[in-house]
């Protein structure tokens, strides 16, 4: 981001991007799980990069995160993250009935199912962004990580840090009734340095 | 008496006299760099985010970039009375948390560039790097105690290492 400030009109437009993207992501997740999925009102705001991680929780809390990269007209990284124990409940929902003696294989199967959830959710988000803007946005395969929140968000903070000390937080959360309470996950859209004006221009709010 | 832990957040730095316990939680691509002088019993920790301040356009915290973090930390250490020629370094961090195919060069590989930049700066300043645990794809929490000058590194699934 070149600018350390965005107008409320620009933030509204970005919130709408989050809204449409998350709507599609929720529909896709609902189809995959065959359960209703709710979405929270999306947020778009600027926060100091040094405070970003703690807005999501304690630095050492365990998180499962899936990242995909969109290249093309508007390059960005997209992250879908959920609490580690919630991600394991989600894996139970998807492949819990699958029995196997080989623990390593079972672990890989669960991880692969979670990667696919991230892929479907973030893919739906990107597709709607592409349809909405006319941008061509080919995406990478998903990368999954299970680790401490602070460590996982370091790279997001570093990407924003290249061009300034503020981060644009476009985030939405999805929740689904799980086996045990509610499962919720968050979507973050992280434009590459210098690329945000391309999106704002296309949205007519540059 | 056990000293209270001083938490060093992103782009921050702290230099303290013995007894001190310096802590950083949840390092991913960032680097936790410790410089210490056992003779004067002084240690400092800086939490580096990015390799090079020349890419930055605005004023910011000196701890953010490797090339501004080292001089700033040296400054704080010498203010406390540390002797430059006795300083040693230990560091941890610089992981690549998300491994996409072909992402070894791009934005996601900032951890590697942080390691390279910090190591090169230490060599240039002739500060010996006596121990390090860097790279890989797991996050780390670290603490450094002036009781034994040991850097303790906790990694998920890998346990605790004493460096």
mmCIF file of C-alpha atoms in Angstrom:
data_model
loop_
_atom_site.group_PDB
_atom_site.id
_atom_site.type_symbol
_atom_site.label_atom_id
_atom_site.label_comp_id
_atom_site.label_asym_id
_atom_site.label_seq_id
_atom_site.Cartn_x
_atom_site.Cartn_y
_atom_site.Cartn_z
ATOM 1 C CA UNK A 1 0.000 0.000 0.000
ATOM 2 C CA UNK A 2 1.504 3.330 -0.961
ATOM 3 C CA UNK A 3 -0.968 5.331 1.023
ATOM 4 C CA UNK A 4 -1.158 5.245 4.773
ATOM 5 C CA UNK A 5 -4.737 6.419 4.563
ATOM 6 C CA UNK A 6 -7.861 5.325 2.776
ATOM 7 C CA UNK A 7 -11.078 7.311 2.515
ATOM 8 C CA UNK A 8 -14.289 5.952 3.954
ATOM 9 C CA UNK A 9 -15.574 5.561 0.396
ATOM 10 C CA UNK A 10 -12.572 3.382 -0.455
ATOM 11 C CA UNK A 11 -13.005 1.310 2.695
ATOM 12 C CA UNK A 12 -16.711 0.875 1.865
ATOM 13 C CA UNK A 13 -15.815 -0.379 -1.600
ATOM 14 C CA UNK A 14 -13.300 -2.836 -0.141
ATOM 15 C CA UNK A 15 -15.849 -3.966 2.432
ATOM 16 C CA UNK A 16 -18.194 -4.701 -0.455
ATOM 17 C CA UNK A 17 -15.457 -6.773 -2.108
ATOM 18 C CA UNK A 18 -15.209 -8.716 1.151
ATOM 19 C CA UNK A 19 -18.971 -9.040 1.320
ATOM 20 C CA UNK A 20 -19.406 -10.460 -2.164
ATOM 21 C CA UNK A 21 -16.347 -12.681 -1.856
ATOM 22 C CA UNK A 22 -17.414 -14.082 1.485
ATOM 23 C CA UNK A 23 -20.964 -14.640 0.221
ATOM 24 C CA UNK A 24 -19.644 -16.892 -2.504
ATOM 25 C CA UNK A 25 -17.205 -18.538 -0.112
ATOM 26 C CA UNK A 26 -20.047 -19.264 2.345
ATOM 27 C CA UNK A 27 -22.175 -20.832 -0.398
ATOM 28 C CA UNK A 28 -19.248 -22.995 -1.495
ATOM 29 C CA UNK A 29 -18.504 -24.134 2.067
ATOM 30 C CA UNK A 30 -22.168 -24.850 2.681
ATOM 31 C CA UNK A 31 -22.271 -27.023 -0.447
ATOM 32 C CA UNK A 32 -19.167 -28.913 0.612
ATOM 33 C CA UNK A 33 -20.369 -29.601 4.160
ATOM 34 C CA UNK A 34 -24.055 -29.845 3.361
ATOM 35 C CA UNK A 35 -24.797 -27.585 6.317
ATOM 36 C CA UNK A 36 -25.901 -23.977 6.624
ATOM 37 C CA UNK A 37 -23.032 -21.484 6.817
ATOM 38 C CA UNK A 38 -23.418 -17.996 8.253
ATOM 39 C CA UNK A 39 -21.217 -15.045 7.470
ATOM 40 C CA UNK A 40 -20.492 -12.070 9.671
ATOM 41 C CA UNK A 41 -20.589 -8.503 8.372
ATOM 42 C CA UNK A 42 -17.224 -8.034 6.674
ATOM 43 C CA UNK A 43 -14.690 -5.540 7.951
ATOM 44 C CA UNK A 44 -12.343 -3.297 6.006
ATOM 45 C CA UNK A 45 -10.096 -1.033 7.990
ATOM 46 C CA UNK A 46 -6.552 0.143 8.363
ATOM 47 C CA UNK A 47 -4.605 -1.057 11.358
ATOM 48 C CA UNK A 48 -0.969 -0.519 12.385
ATOM 49 C CA UNK A 49 0.984 -3.578 11.237
ATOM 50 C CA UNK A 50 2.530 -4.010 14.662
ATOM 51 C CA UNK A 51 -0.946 -4.592 16.145
ATOM 52 C CA UNK A 52 -2.335 -6.832 13.409
ATOM 53 C CA UNK A 53 -1.606 -10.233 14.947
ATOM 54 C CA UNK A 54 -3.030 -9.428 18.355
ATOM 55 C CA UNK A 55 -6.359 -8.455 16.783
ATOM 56 C CA UNK A 56 -6.744 -12.150 16.014
ATOM 57 C CA UNK A 57 -5.609 -13.569 19.333
ATOM 58 C CA UNK A 58 -2.601 -14.483 21.457
ATOM 59 C CA UNK A 59 0.740 -14.880 19.651
ATOM 60 C CA UNK A 60 1.113 -18.499 20.687
ATOM 61 C CA UNK A 61 -2.476 -19.660 20.086
ATOM 62 C CA UNK A 62 -2.596 -22.587 17.710
ATOM 63 C CA UNK A 63 -4.036 -21.927 14.293
ATOM 64 C CA UNK A 64 -4.588 -23.822 11.077
ATOM 65 C CA UNK A 65 -4.173 -21.570 8.038
ATOM 66 C CA UNK A 66 -4.505 -22.162 4.311
ATOM 67 C CA UNK A 67 -2.953 -19.692 1.877
ATOM 68 C CA UNK A 68 -3.424 -19.299 -1.852
ATOM 69 C CA UNK A 69 -1.855 -16.748 -4.145
ATOM 70 C CA UNK A 70 -3.707 -14.998 -6.933
ATOM 71 C CA UNK A 71 -1.520 -13.689 -9.739
ATOM 72 C CA UNK A 72 -2.543 -11.744 -12.792
ATOM 73 C CA UNK A 73 -4.129 -8.314 -12.922
ATOM 74 C CA UNK A 74 -4.317 -7.841 -9.155
ATOM 75 C CA UNK A 75 -1.811 -10.038 -7.335
ATOM 76 C CA UNK A 76 -2.554 -10.843 -3.724
ATOM 77 C CA UNK A 77 -2.355 -13.548 -1.084
ATOM 78 C CA UNK A 78 -5.510 -14.929 0.516
ATOM 79 C CA UNK A 79 -5.564 -16.654 3.866
ATOM 80 C CA UNK A 80 -8.283 -18.758 5.476
ATOM 81 C CA UNK A 81 -7.589 -19.445 9.120
ATOM 82 C CA UNK A 82 -9.284 -21.152 12.016
ATOM 83 C CA UNK A 83 -8.382 -22.270 15.509
ATOM 84 C CA UNK A 84 -6.454 -25.524 15.406
ATOM 85 C CA UNK A 85 -8.972 -27.519 17.459
ATOM 86 C CA UNK A 86 -11.832 -26.184 15.326
ATOM 87 C CA UNK A 87 -9.960 -27.238 12.201
ATOM 88 C CA UNK A 88 -9.726 -30.748 13.614
ATOM 89 C CA UNK A 89 -13.498 -30.764 14.177
ATOM 90 C CA UNK A 90 -13.913 -29.718 10.588
ATOM 91 C CA UNK A 91 -11.651 -32.548 9.474
ATOM 92 C CA UNK A 92 -13.837 -34.891 11.548
ATOM 93 C CA UNK A 93 -16.895 -33.635 9.697
ATOM 94 C CA UNK A 94 -15.262 -34.338 6.358
ATOM 95 C CA UNK A 95 -13.261 -37.519 6.833
ATOM 96 C CA UNK A 96 -14.018 -38.576 10.422
ATOM 97 C CA UNK A 97 -15.685 -41.793 9.332
ATOM 98 C CA UNK A 98 -12.623 -42.871 7.411
ATOM 99 C CA UNK A 99 -10.745 -45.609 9.276
ATOM 100 C CA UNK A 100 -7.117 -46.381 8.760
ATOM 101 C CA UNK A 101 -4.392 -47.951 10.896
ATOM 102 C CA UNK A 102 -1.668 -45.874 9.340
ATOM 103 C CA UNK A 103 -1.595 -42.717 11.467
ATOM 104 C CA UNK A 104 0.636 -40.769 9.109
ATOM 105 C CA UNK A 105 -1.715 -41.506 6.229
ATOM 106 C CA UNK A 106 -4.725 -40.469 8.292
ATOM 107 C CA UNK A 107 -2.970 -37.226 9.229
ATOM 108 C CA UNK A 108 -2.224 -36.493 5.587
ATOM 109 C CA UNK A 109 -5.784 -37.263 4.592
ATOM 110 C CA UNK A 110 -7.131 -34.840 7.202
ATOM 111 C CA UNK A 111 -4.644 -32.177 6.139
ATOM 112 C CA UNK A 112 -5.527 -32.645 2.530
ATOM 113 C CA UNK A 113 -9.245 -32.288 3.361
ATOM 114 C CA UNK A 114 -8.542 -29.041 5.254
ATOM 115 C CA UNK A 115 -6.402 -27.711 2.387
ATOM 116 C CA UNK A 116 -9.289 -28.418 0.081
ATOM 117 C CA UNK A 117 -11.702 -26.521 2.334
ATOM 118 C CA UNK A 118 -9.325 -23.544 2.202
ATOM 119 C CA UNK A 119 -8.981 -23.928 -1.531
ATOM 120 C CA UNK A 120 -12.731 -23.994 -2.087
ATOM 121 C CA UNK A 121 -13.463 -21.093 0.248
ATOM 122 C CA UNK A 122 -10.645 -18.868 -1.054
ATOM 123 C CA UNK A 123 -11.195 -19.967 -4.652
ATOM 124 C CA UNK A 124 -14.841 -18.894 -4.409
ATOM 125 C CA UNK A 125 -13.705 -15.564 -2.955
ATOM 126 C CA UNK A 126 -11.252 -14.988 -5.820
ATOM 127 C CA UNK A 127 -13.720 -16.097 -8.485
ATOM 128 C CA UNK A 128 -16.280 -13.610 -7.288
ATOM 129 C CA UNK A 129 -13.600 -10.888 -7.209
ATOM 130 C CA UNK A 130 -12.673 -11.807 -10.743
ATOM 131 C CA UNK A 131 -16.296 -11.765 -11.942
ATOM 132 C CA UNK A 132 -16.943 -8.480 -10.147
ATOM 133 C CA UNK A 133 -13.887 -6.647 -11.497
ATOM 134 C CA UNK A 134 -13.210 -8.413 -14.788
ATOM 135 C CA UNK A 135 -9.656 -9.106 -13.565
ATOM 136 C CA UNK A 136 -8.015 -12.304 -14.671
ATOM 137 C CA UNK A 137 -6.868 -13.916 -11.399
ATOM 138 C CA UNK A 138 -5.307 -17.356 -11.779
ATOM 139 C CA UNK A 139 -4.677 -18.928 -8.371
ATOM 140 C CA UNK A 140 -1.956 -21.186 -6.967
ATOM 141 C CA UNK A 141 -2.509 -24.508 -5.269
ATOM 142 C CA UNK A 142 -3.183 -24.142 -1.516
ATOM 143 C CA UNK A 143 -0.437 -24.253 1.131
ATOM 144 C CA UNK A 144 -1.491 -25.348 4.629
ATOM 145 C CA UNK A 145 0.267 -24.688 7.924
ATOM 146 C CA UNK A 146 -0.496 -25.505 11.554
ATOM 147 C CA UNK A 147 1.375 -23.213 13.888
ATOM 148 C CA UNK A 148 1.345 -20.276 16.291
ATOM 149 C CA UNK A 149 -0.836 -17.346 15.237
ATOM 150 C CA UNK A 150 2.002 -14.828 15.523
ATOM 151 C CA UNK A 151 4.315 -16.920 13.354
ATOM 152 C CA UNK A 152 1.671 -17.478 10.676
ATOM 153 C CA UNK A 153 0.811 -13.794 10.440
ATOM 154 C CA UNK A 154 4.466 -12.666 10.302
ATOM 155 C CA UNK A 155 4.551 -12.950 6.548
ATOM 156 C CA UNK A 156 1.296 -11.007 6.143
ATOM 157 C CA UNK A 157 2.706 -8.255 8.346
ATOM 158 C CA UNK A 158 6.004 -8.303 6.414
ATOM 159 C CA UNK A 159 4.198 -7.918 3.066
ATOM 160 C CA UNK A 160 2.403 -4.822 4.346
ATOM 161 C CA UNK A 161 5.555 -3.661 6.085
ATOM 162 C CA UNK A 162 7.433 -3.347 2.792
ATOM 163 C CA UNK A 163 5.505 -0.237 1.863
ATOM 164 C CA UNK A 164 4.514 1.254 5.205
ATOM 165 C CA UNK A 165 3.405 0.723 8.767
ATOM 166 C CA UNK A 166 -0.315 0.260 8.099
ATOM 167 C CA UNK A 167 -2.145 -2.886 7.019
ATOM 168 C CA UNK A 168 -5.433 -3.025 5.213
ATOM 169 C CA UNK A 169 -7.540 -5.540 7.058
ATOM 170 C CA UNK A 170 -10.234 -6.913 4.770
ATOM 171 C CA UNK A 171 -11.621 -9.778 6.697
ATOM 172 C CA UNK A 172 -14.798 -11.746 6.955
ATOM 173 C CA UNK A 173 -15.705 -14.670 9.092
ATOM 174 C CA UNK A 174 -17.737 -17.731 8.217
ATOM 175 C CA UNK A 175 -19.352 -19.988 10.745
ATOM 176 C CA UNK A 176 -20.924 -23.384 10.468
ATOM 177 C CA UNK A 177 -22.753 -25.461 13.040
ATOM 178 C CA UNK A 178 -20.303 -28.210 13.839
ATOM 179 C CA UNK A 179 -20.410 -31.396 15.841
ATOM 180 C CA UNK A 180 -19.653 -29.480 18.976
ATOM 181 C CA UNK A 181 -20.667 -25.835 18.906
ATOM 182 C CA UNK A 182 -19.763 -23.476 16.143
ATOM 183 C CA UNK A 183 -16.837 -23.653 13.739
ATOM 184 C CA UNK A 184 -15.672 -20.357 12.427
ATOM 185 C CA UNK A 185 -12.947 -19.333 10.059
ATOM 186 C CA UNK A 186 -11.603 -16.014 8.854
ATOM 187 C CA UNK A 187 -10.676 -14.864 5.379
ATOM 188 C CA UNK A 188 -7.940 -12.258 4.890
ATOM 189 C CA UNK A 189 -7.134 -10.605 1.584
ATOM 190 C CA UNK A 190 -3.566 -9.258 1.407
ATOM 191 C CA UNK A 191 -2.715 -7.266 -1.745
ATOM 192 C CA UNK A 192 0.919 -7.320 -2.897
ATOM 193 C CA UNK A 193 2.824 -4.110 -2.209
ATOM 194 C CA UNK A 194 1.730 -1.371 -4.579
ATOM 195 C CA UNK A 195 -1.204 -3.328 -6.024
ATOM 196 C CA UNK A 196 -4.092 -1.923 -4.009
ATOM 197 C CA UNK A 197 -4.546 1.130 -6.296
ATOM 198 C CA UNK A 198 -5.230 -1.258 -9.211
ATOM 199 C CA UNK A 199 -8.204 -2.674 -7.333
ATOM 200 C CA UNK A 200 -9.382 0.731 -6.106
ATOM 201 C CA UNK A 201 -9.135 2.070 -9.674
ATOM 202 C CA UNK A 202 -11.249 -0.769 -10.994
ATOM 203 C CA UNK A 203 -13.807 -0.168 -8.259
ATOM 204 C CA UNK A 204 -13.952 3.487 -9.337
ATOM 205 C CA UNK A 205 -12.785 4.865 -5.974
ATOM 206 C CA UNK A 206 -9.129 5.630 -6.596
ATOM 207 C CA UNK B 1 15.313 -13.720 42.210
ATOM 208 C CA UNK B 2 14.017 -14.493 38.755
ATOM 209 C CA UNK B 3 13.730 -11.354 36.640
ATOM 210 C CA UNK B 4 10.457 -10.442 35.033
ATOM 211 C CA UNK B 5 10.333 -11.393 31.351
ATOM 212 C CA UNK B 6 10.560 -8.467 28.952
ATOM 213 C CA UNK B 7 8.507 -9.131 25.814
ATOM 214 C CA UNK B 8 9.969 -7.693 22.651
ATOM 215 C CA UNK B 9 7.217 -7.120 20.069
ATOM 216 C CA UNK B 10 7.496 -6.824 16.343
ATOM 217 C CA UNK B 11 10.069 -4.199 15.232
ATOM 218 C CA UNK B 12 10.892 -3.447 18.867
ATOM 219 C CA UNK B 13 14.167 -3.798 20.698
ATOM 220 C CA UNK B 14 15.279 -3.937 24.322
ATOM 221 C CA UNK B 15 18.702 -3.820 25.988
ATOM 222 C CA UNK B 16 19.049 -4.734 29.657
ATOM 223 C CA UNK B 17 21.542 -5.368 32.424
ATOM 224 C CA UNK B 18 21.723 -8.686 34.263
ATOM 225 C CA UNK B 19 19.441 -10.110 35.625
ATOM 226 C CA UNK B 20 17.280 -10.082 32.519
ATOM 227 C CA UNK B 21 14.977 -12.390 30.610
ATOM 228 C CA UNK B 22 14.180 -11.309 27.051
ATOM 229 C CA UNK B 23 11.253 -13.005 25.312
ATOM 230 C CA UNK B 24 9.639 -13.073 21.874
ATOM 231 C CA UNK B 25 6.619 -15.263 21.149
ATOM 232 C CA UNK B 26 5.510 -16.646 17.802
ATOM 233 C CA UNK B 27 8.356 -15.780 15.435
ATOM 234 C CA UNK B 28 7.651 -16.827 11.863
ATOM 235 C CA UNK B 29 9.543 -15.123 9.062
ATOM 236 C CA UNK B 30 10.822 -12.519 11.546
ATOM 237 C CA UNK B 31 14.214 -12.806 13.233
ATOM 238 C CA UNK B 32 14.925 -12.618 16.947
ATOM 239 C CA UNK B 33 18.524 -11.429 17.253
ATOM 240 C CA UNK B 34 20.339 -11.314 20.590
ATOM 241 C CA UNK B 35 23.592 -9.412 21.134
ATOM 242 C CA UNK B 36 25.298 -9.793 24.512
ATOM 243 C CA UNK B 37 28.432 -8.888 26.421
ATOM 244 C CA UNK B 38 29.089 -11.421 29.178
ATOM 245 C CA UNK B 39 31.884 -9.296 30.671
ATOM 246 C CA UNK B 40 29.626 -6.299 31.340
ATOM 247 C CA UNK B 41 26.608 -8.585 31.851
ATOM 248 C CA UNK B 42 24.441 -6.784 29.296
ATOM 249 C CA UNK B 43 22.140 -8.238 26.629
ATOM 250 C CA UNK B 44 19.748 -6.927 23.999
ATOM 251 C CA UNK B 45 17.115 -8.455 21.732
ATOM 252 C CA UNK B 46 15.665 -7.044 18.524
ATOM 253 C CA UNK B 47 12.663 -8.419 16.587
ATOM 254 C CA UNK B 48 13.462 -7.845 12.895
ATOM 255 C CA UNK B 49 10.671 -7.999 10.270
ATOM 256 C CA UNK B 50 12.338 -7.202 6.947
ATOM 257 C CA UNK B 51 15.848 -7.242 5.485
ATOM 258 C CA UNK B 52 16.375 -3.817 4.018
ATOM 259 C CA UNK B 53 15.182 -0.312 4.908
ATOM 260 C CA UNK B 54 16.008 1.041 1.448
ATOM 261 C CA UNK B 55 12.680 -0.345 0.209
ATOM 262 C CA UNK B 56 10.827 1.730 2.787
ATOM 263 C CA UNK B 57 9.495 5.161 2.006
ATOM 264 C CA UNK B 58 8.511 6.345 5.433
ATOM 265 C CA UNK B 59 10.012 6.829 8.887
ATOM 266 C CA UNK B 60 9.426 3.851 11.103
ATOM 267 C CA UNK B 61 10.722 1.928 14.087
ATOM 268 C CA UNK B 62 14.431 1.133 13.644
ATOM 269 C CA UNK B 63 13.875 -2.476 14.724
ATOM 270 C CA UNK B 64 11.759 -3.158 11.648
ATOM 271 C CA UNK B 65 14.625 -3.622 9.185
ATOM 272 C CA UNK B 66 17.849 -5.603 9.670
ATOM 273 C CA UNK B 67 20.073 -2.771 8.463
ATOM 274 C CA UNK B 68 18.591 -0.218 10.881
ATOM 275 C CA UNK B 69 17.977 -2.691 13.735
ATOM 276 C CA UNK B 70 21.624 -3.601 14.286
ATOM 277 C CA UNK B 71 22.953 -0.042 14.669
ATOM 278 C CA UNK B 72 20.003 0.844 16.937
ATOM 279 C CA UNK B 73 20.607 -2.172 19.168
ATOM 280 C CA UNK B 74 24.378 -1.487 19.278
ATOM 281 C CA UNK B 75 23.554 2.041 20.357
ATOM 282 C CA UNK B 76 21.342 0.899 23.233
ATOM 283 C CA UNK B 77 23.938 -1.652 24.342
ATOM 284 C CA UNK B 78 26.770 0.853 24.386
ATOM 285 C CA UNK B 79 24.595 3.320 26.336
ATOM 286 C CA UNK B 80 24.399 0.652 29.050
ATOM 287 C CA UNK B 81 28.173 0.245 28.922
ATOM 288 C CA UNK B 82 28.628 -2.864 26.782
ATOM 289 C CA UNK B 83 32.006 -3.287 25.094
ATOM 290 C CA UNK B 84 31.595 -3.566 21.374
ATOM 291 C CA UNK B 85 34.530 -5.959 20.816
ATOM 292 C CA UNK B 86 33.157 -8.440 23.377
ATOM 293 C CA UNK B 87 29.705 -8.717 21.808
ATOM 294 C CA UNK B 88 28.445 -12.073 20.608
ATOM 295 C CA UNK B 89 25.283 -12.864 18.681
ATOM 296 C CA UNK B 90 22.643 -15.584 18.767
ATOM 297 C CA UNK B 91 19.602 -15.665 16.546
ATOM 298 C CA UNK B 92 16.467 -17.609 15.647
ATOM 299 C CA UNK B 93 13.591 -17.273 13.192
ATOM 300 C CA UNK B 94 13.350 -16.679 9.460
ATOM 301 C CA UNK B 95 10.960 -19.528 8.719
ATOM 302 C CA UNK B 96 8.879 -19.803 5.579
ATOM 303 C CA UNK B 97 5.493 -20.733 7.005
ATOM 304 C CA UNK B 98 3.668 -21.298 3.709
ATOM 305 C CA UNK B 99 5.368 -23.424 1.102
ATOM 306 C CA UNK B 100 3.763 -22.868 -2.252
ATOM 307 C CA UNK B 101 5.519 -24.424 -5.222
ATOM 308 C CA UNK B 102 7.866 -21.817 -6.674
ATOM 309 C CA UNK B 103 7.519 -19.463 -3.695
ATOM 310 C CA UNK B 104 11.212 -19.824 -2.762
ATOM 311 C CA UNK B 105 12.015 -16.401 -4.218
ATOM 312 C CA UNK B 106 8.908 -14.283 -3.791
ATOM 313 C CA UNK B 107 7.200 -12.377 -1.008
ATOM 314 C CA UNK B 108 6.506 -15.546 0.956
ATOM 315 C CA UNK B 109 10.247 -16.230 1.257
ATOM 316 C CA UNK B 110 10.983 -13.085 3.270
ATOM 317 C CA UNK B 111 12.295 -15.290 6.115
ATOM 318 C CA UNK B 112 15.265 -16.405 4.028
ATOM 319 C CA UNK B 113 16.107 -12.874 3.033
ATOM 320 C CA UNK B 114 15.946 -11.839 6.689
ATOM 321 C CA UNK B 115 18.445 -14.565 7.622
ATOM 322 C CA UNK B 116 20.800 -13.596 4.797
ATOM 323 C CA UNK B 117 20.677 -9.890 5.567
ATOM 324 C CA UNK B 118 21.182 -10.325 9.319
ATOM 325 C CA UNK B 119 24.026 -12.815 8.901
ATOM 326 C CA UNK B 120 25.783 -10.553 6.390
ATOM 327 C CA UNK B 121 25.449 -7.511 8.668
ATOM 328 C CA UNK B 122 26.886 -9.398 11.644
ATOM 329 C CA UNK B 123 29.845 -10.480 9.511
ATOM 330 C CA UNK B 124 30.382 -6.925 8.329
ATOM 331 C CA UNK B 125 30.299 -5.651 11.911
ATOM 332 C CA UNK B 126 32.614 -8.520 12.960
ATOM 333 C CA UNK B 127 30.233 -9.737 15.647
ATOM 334 C CA UNK B 128 30.567 -13.525 15.972
ATOM 335 C CA UNK B 129 27.320 -15.456 15.489
ATOM 336 C CA UNK B 130 27.872 -18.192 18.059
ATOM 337 C CA UNK B 131 24.540 -20.018 17.724
ATOM 338 C CA UNK B 132 21.474 -19.924 15.517
ATOM 339 C CA UNK B 133 18.320 -21.828 14.668
ATOM 340 C CA UNK B 134 16.884 -20.402 11.479
ATOM 341 C CA UNK B 135 14.846 -21.296 8.412
ATOM 342 C CA UNK B 136 12.553 -24.280 8.078
ATOM 343 C CA UNK B 137 8.776 -23.986 8.067
ATOM 344 C CA UNK B 138 7.831 -23.895 11.742
ATOM 345 C CA UNK B 139 7.278 -20.950 14.073
ATOM 346 C CA UNK B 140 9.439 -20.379 17.137
ATOM 347 C CA UNK B 141 9.160 -18.791 20.574
ATOM 348 C CA UNK B 142 12.436 -17.688 22.107
ATOM 349 C CA UNK B 143 13.828 -16.490 25.409
ATOM 350 C CA UNK B 144 17.287 -15.347 26.391
ATOM 351 C CA UNK B 145 18.504 -15.319 29.962
ATOM 352 C CA UNK B 146 21.519 -13.427 31.295
ATOM 353 C CA UNK B 147 21.896 -16.152 33.965
ATOM 354 C CA UNK B 148 23.537 -18.520 31.518
ATOM 355 C CA UNK B 149 23.541 -16.578 28.198
ATOM 356 C CA UNK B 150 21.424 -19.351 26.686
ATOM 357 C CA UNK B 151 18.876 -18.767 23.949
ATOM 358 C CA UNK B 152 15.982 -21.166 24.473
ATOM 359 C CA UNK B 153 14.024 -21.917 21.303
ATOM 360 C CA UNK B 154 10.618 -23.600 21.425
ATOM 361 C CA UNK B 155 9.321 -25.051 18.165
ATOM 362 C CA UNK B 156 5.980 -26.749 17.710
ATOM 363 C CA UNK B 157 6.446 -30.501 17.322
ATOM 364 C CA UNK B 158 10.228 -30.179 17.737
ATOM 365 C CA UNK B 159 10.425 -29.407 21.422
ATOM 366 C CA UNK B 160 12.907 -27.125 23.158
ATOM 367 C CA UNK B 161 16.468 -26.392 22.109
ATOM 368 C CA UNK B 162 19.063 -24.630 24.227
ATOM 369 C CA UNK B 163 21.480 -22.612 22.131
#
